[in-house]
Short mmCIF file of C-alpha atoms in Angstrom, two decimals:
data_model
loop_
_atom_site.label_atom_id
_atom_site.label_comp_id
_atom_site.label_asym_id
_atom_site.label_seq_id
_atom_site.Cartn_x
_atom_site.Cartn_y
_atom_site.Cartn_z
CA GLY A 174 -19.75 -12.07 13.07
CA GLU A 175 -17.82 -8.90 12.41
CA ASN A 176 -19.64 -6.11 10.63
CA VAL A 177 -18.20 -2.85 9.31
CA GLU A 178 -20.40 0.11 8.41
CA GLN A 179 -19.06 2.92 6.24
CA HIS A 180 -20.39 6.43 5.60
CA PRO A 181 -21.01 8.32 3.44
CA SER A 182 -21.59 6.18 0.36
CA THR A 183 -20.72 9.12 -1.90
CA LEU A 184 -18.76 12.28 -1.21
CA SER A 185 -18.23 15.19 -3.57
CA VAL A 186 -15.68 17.90 -2.74
CA GLN A 187 -13.90 20.72 -4.51
CA GLU A 188 -10.20 20.43 -5.19
CA GLY A 189 -8.27 21.63 -2.15
CA ASP A 190 -11.03 20.79 0.32
CA SER A 191 -10.73 18.09 2.97
CA ALA A 192 -12.63 14.80 2.88
CA VAL A 193 -13.56 12.58 5.81
CA ILE A 194 -14.86 9.01 5.60
CA LYS A 195 -16.08 7.22 8.71
CA CYS A 196 -16.35 3.54 9.63
CA THR A 197 -17.79 1.70 12.59
CA TYR A 198 -16.94 -1.89 13.50
CA SER A 199 -18.75 -4.39 15.70
CA ASP A 200 -16.04 -6.79 16.91
CA SER A 201 -14.28 -5.27 19.90
CA ALA A 202 -11.40 -7.72 19.38
CA SER A 203 -10.52 -6.14 16.01
CA ASN A 204 -7.01 -4.76 16.15
CA TYR A 205 -6.03 -3.81 12.59
CA PHE A 206 -7.79 -1.29 10.37
CA PRO A 207 -6.59 -0.75 6.80
CA TRP A 208 -7.90 1.62 4.16
CA TYR A 209 -7.90 0.73 0.48
CA LYS A 210 -8.31 2.96 -2.57
CA GLN A 211 -9.83 1.38 -5.66
CA GLU A 212 -9.83 3.26 -8.93
CA LEU A 213 -12.20 2.17 -11.67
CA GLY A 214 -11.14 -1.21 -13.04
CA LYS A 215 -8.08 -1.38 -10.81
CA ARG A 216 -7.05 -3.43 -7.79
CA PRO A 217 -7.70 -2.22 -4.22
CA GLN A 218 -4.54 -0.42 -3.13
CA LEU A 219 -3.52 -0.23 0.54
CA ILE A 220 -3.05 3.47 1.29
CA ILE A 221 -2.79 3.59 5.07
CA ASP A 222 -3.51 1.40 8.07
CA ILE A 223 -3.65 1.67 11.82
CA ARG A 224 -3.29 -0.81 14.65
CA SER A 225 -5.25 -0.74 17.85
CA ASN A 226 -2.34 0.43 19.98
CA VAL A 227 -2.29 3.91 18.40
CA GLY A 228 -4.93 6.58 18.00
CA GLU A 229 -3.72 8.38 14.89
CA LYS A 230 -1.40 7.85 11.96
CA LYS A 231 -0.45 10.30 9.20
CA ASP A 232 1.17 9.91 5.81
CA GLN A 233 1.50 13.18 3.92
CA ARG A 234 -2.06 14.28 2.99
CA ILE A 235 -3.85 11.29 4.48
CA ALA A 236 -4.44 10.38 8.10
CA VAL A 237 -6.44 7.80 9.98
CA THR A 238 -7.84 8.14 13.48
CA LEU A 239 -9.10 5.34 15.73
CA ASN A 240 -11.45 5.50 18.70
CA LYS A 241 -11.47 2.03 20.28
CA THR A 242 -13.98 2.96 22.93
CA ALA A 243 -16.54 4.02 20.34
CA LYS A 244 -15.36 1.36 17.86
CA HIS A 245 -14.98 3.74 14.98
CA PHE A 246 -12.17 4.93 12.74
CA SER A 247 -11.93 7.59 10.09
CA LEU A 248 -9.91 8.49 7.00
CA HIS A 249 -8.98 12.13 6.51
CA ILE A 250 -7.69 13.46 3.20
CA THR A 251 -6.48 17.06 3.14
CA GLU A 252 -5.85 19.30 0.12
CA THR A 253 -7.76 16.90 -2.12
CA GLN A 254 -6.74 16.55 -5.77
CA PRO A 255 -8.67 15.19 -8.77
CA GLU A 256 -6.47 12.07 -8.71
CA ASP A 257 -7.89 11.29 -5.24
CA SER A 258 -11.18 10.46 -6.98
CA ALA A 259 -11.85 6.74 -6.40
CA VAL A 260 -13.79 4.35 -4.19
CA TYR A 261 -12.35 4.04 -0.69
CA PHE A 262 -12.92 0.96 1.48
CA CYS A 263 -12.29 0.59 5.16
CA ALA A 264 -11.72 -2.84 6.68
CA ALA A 265 -11.21 -4.43 10.06
CA THR A 266 -9.73 -7.67 11.32
CA ARG A 267 -8.52 -9.38 14.46
CA ASN A 268 -5.38 -11.44 15.03
CA THR A 269 -2.26 -11.65 12.97
CA GLY A 270 -1.37 -14.08 10.23
CA PHE A 271 -4.60 -15.81 9.42
CA GLN A 272 -6.86 -12.82 9.56
CA LYS A 273 -9.72 -12.21 7.19
CA LEU A 274 -10.50 -8.63 6.25
CA VAL A 275 -14.10 -7.51 6.74
CA PHE A 276 -14.78 -4.58 4.44
CA GLY A 277 -17.16 -1.68 4.55
CA THR A 278 -19.43 -0.98 1.60
CA GLY A 279 -17.21 1.73 0.15
CA THR A 280 -17.29 5.50 -0.35
CA ARG A 281 -17.16 6.99 -3.82
CA LEU A 282 -15.10 10.19 -3.58
CA LEU A 283 -15.33 12.69 -6.40
CA VAL A 284 -12.93 15.63 -6.38
CA SER A 285 -13.92 18.35 -8.82
CA PRO A 286 -11.28 20.74 -10.23
CA ASP B 152 9.61 -6.93 -7.37
CA ALA B 153 6.48 -8.40 -8.93
CA GLY B 154 3.23 -7.72 -7.17
CA VAL B 155 0.27 -10.06 -6.93
CA THR B 156 -0.77 -11.37 -10.33
CA GLN B 157 -3.99 -13.07 -11.40
CA SER B 158 -5.20 -14.85 -14.51
CA PRO B 159 -7.25 -14.67 -16.56
CA THR B 160 -8.29 -11.01 -16.59
CA HIS B 161 -11.80 -11.70 -17.82
CA LEU B 162 -13.86 -14.84 -18.17
CA ILE B 163 -17.34 -15.58 -19.49
CA LYS B 164 -19.01 -18.83 -18.48
CA THR B 165 -22.46 -20.40 -18.73
CA ARG B 166 -24.61 -21.43 -15.79
CA GLY B 167 -23.68 -24.88 -14.53
CA GLN B 168 -20.12 -24.75 -15.80
CA GLN B 169 -16.98 -24.86 -13.71
CA VAL B 170 -14.21 -22.26 -13.56
CA THR B 171 -10.63 -22.09 -12.26
CA LEU B 172 -8.95 -18.81 -11.39
CA ARG B 173 -5.24 -18.44 -10.65
CA CYS B 174 -3.15 -16.24 -8.38
CA SER B 175 0.56 -15.73 -7.85
CA PRO B 176 1.41 -13.95 -4.60
CA LYS B 177 3.81 -11.10 -4.14
CA SER B 178 7.43 -12.23 -3.90
CA GLY B 179 8.20 -13.42 -0.38
CA HIS B 180 4.54 -13.85 0.59
CA ASP B 181 3.31 -17.26 1.74
CA THR B 182 -0.38 -16.69 2.51
CA VAL B 183 -3.11 -16.20 -0.06
CA SER B 184 -6.69 -15.07 0.49
CA TRP B 185 -9.52 -14.95 -2.02
CA TYR B 186 -12.30 -12.36 -2.04
CA GLN B 187 -15.44 -11.90 -4.12
CA GLN B 188 -16.40 -8.33 -4.99
CA ALA B 189 -19.88 -7.85 -6.43
CA LEU B 190 -20.54 -4.66 -8.36
CA GLY B 191 -20.78 -1.68 -6.03
CA GLN B 192 -19.87 -3.70 -2.94
CA GLY B 193 -16.86 -4.26 -0.76
CA PRO B 194 -14.84 -7.46 -1.14
CA GLN B 195 -16.22 -10.49 0.72
CA PHE B 196 -13.79 -13.04 2.18
CA ILE B 197 -14.00 -16.51 0.60
CA PHE B 198 -11.08 -18.40 2.16
CA GLN B 199 -7.39 -18.24 3.01
CA TYR B 200 -4.56 -20.66 2.27
CA TYR B 201 -1.31 -21.15 4.12
CA GLU B 202 1.10 -24.07 3.85
CA GLU B 203 -1.15 -25.60 1.20
CA GLU B 204 -4.09 -25.83 3.61
CA GLU B 205 -7.33 -23.89 3.90
CA ARG B 206 -6.99 -22.03 7.20
CA GLN B 207 -10.12 -19.88 7.28
CA ARG B 208 -13.33 -19.85 5.31
CA GLY B 209 -16.00 -17.22 4.88
CA ASN B 210 -19.70 -17.74 4.32
CA PHE B 211 -19.47 -19.36 0.89
CA PRO B 212 -20.90 -22.75 -0.20
CA ASP B 213 -18.82 -25.83 -0.92
CA ARG B 214 -19.07 -25.05 -4.63
CA PHE B 215 -16.16 -22.74 -3.90
CA SER B 216 -12.92 -24.61 -3.34
CA GLY B 217 -9.27 -23.84 -3.62
CA HIS B 218 -5.75 -25.06 -3.61
CA GLN B 219 -2.31 -23.73 -2.77
CA PHE B 220 0.82 -25.06 -4.42
CA PRO B 221 4.32 -25.47 -2.92
CA ASN B 222 5.41 -22.24 -4.64
CA TYR B 223 2.57 -20.44 -2.72
CA SER B 224 0.50 -19.77 -5.84
CA SER B 225 -3.17 -20.56 -5.52
CA GLU B 226 -6.26 -21.54 -7.48
CA LEU B 227 -9.91 -20.81 -6.84
CA ASN B 228 -12.41 -23.28 -8.29
CA VAL B 229 -16.12 -22.65 -8.57
CA ASN B 230 -18.45 -25.50 -9.60
CA ALA B 231 -22.03 -25.40 -10.87
CA LEU B 232 -21.85 -21.69 -11.64
CA LEU B 233 -24.85 -19.52 -10.86
CA LEU B 234 -25.72 -16.13 -12.30
CA GLY B 235 -25.05 -14.68 -8.85
CA ASP B 236 -21.43 -15.80 -9.04
CA SER B 237 -20.77 -13.00 -11.52
CA ALA B 238 -18.27 -10.72 -9.77
CA LEU B 239 -14.69 -9.56 -9.56
CA TYR B 240 -12.58 -12.21 -7.82
CA LEU B 241 -9.63 -10.78 -5.97
CA CYS B 242 -6.61 -12.53 -4.60
CA ALA B 243 -4.61 -10.98 -1.76
CA SER B 244 -1.27 -12.10 -0.40
CA THR B 245 0.58 -11.52 2.82
CA ILE B 246 3.39 -12.91 4.95
CA SER B 247 2.09 -15.11 7.77
CA GLY B 248 2.15 -13.18 11.00
CA ARG B 249 1.95 -9.81 9.23
CA TYR B 250 -1.12 -7.61 8.94
CA GLU B 251 -0.79 -6.04 5.50
CA GLN B 252 -2.57 -7.71 2.59
CA TYR B 253 -1.86 -6.75 -1.01
CA PHE B 254 -4.36 -7.36 -3.77
CA GLY B 255 -4.03 -8.56 -7.32
CA PRO B 256 -5.88 -6.92 -10.23
CA GLY B 257 -8.69 -9.45 -10.07
CA THR B 258 -10.50 -11.70 -12.51
CA ARG B 259 -13.84 -10.44 -13.80
CA LEU B 260 -16.17 -13.46 -14.06
CA THR B 261 -19.42 -13.15 -15.96
CA VAL B 262 -21.91 -16.00 -15.80
CA THR B 263 -24.60 -16.02 -18.48
#
């Protein structure tokens, strides 16, 4: 079955620095890759996603890149702020409609002022 | 526009008991998925409901069952609770044919 590996498990940066989280997936048929942010005690929040027909997508300070050949995708956060501190999960799925999301194990990002 | 809602927020049960968790999808959404999130882990897919039928199932035993109602809301039932069932249970909704899934706040289940 599909497996998603995520690294690092924890990441500490200073405010204003950039942060990069990387994920690798096993199912070459996966075609949708969302990223979720989960603050302590809160719901996972969809922050950005990318489909297999594009290599990069940006939304203000966050961006996601996809390398289908290598089967990995990454989340990039620039100019980090303390409110970016949370656990970030990558996920992968194939098909539309009745897809199940397969999640990575999460990265705890801590942004220090 | 109301987002995904779940009830109850917290629940404490004893081993062997049964539990029912509830989810109301985001307005306009017709597909509901349930996930189990153990402490420090990513969510694990339990099953998905569309048109009141279970369409996909993850690697969970038959003790886990569900239902979807005509108004698209859904229930997750867990029988014969085990200590290992303690987790955050998340509901996610989407529109069939779309990729994006939106999560509810979850129900924290503790089995003692």
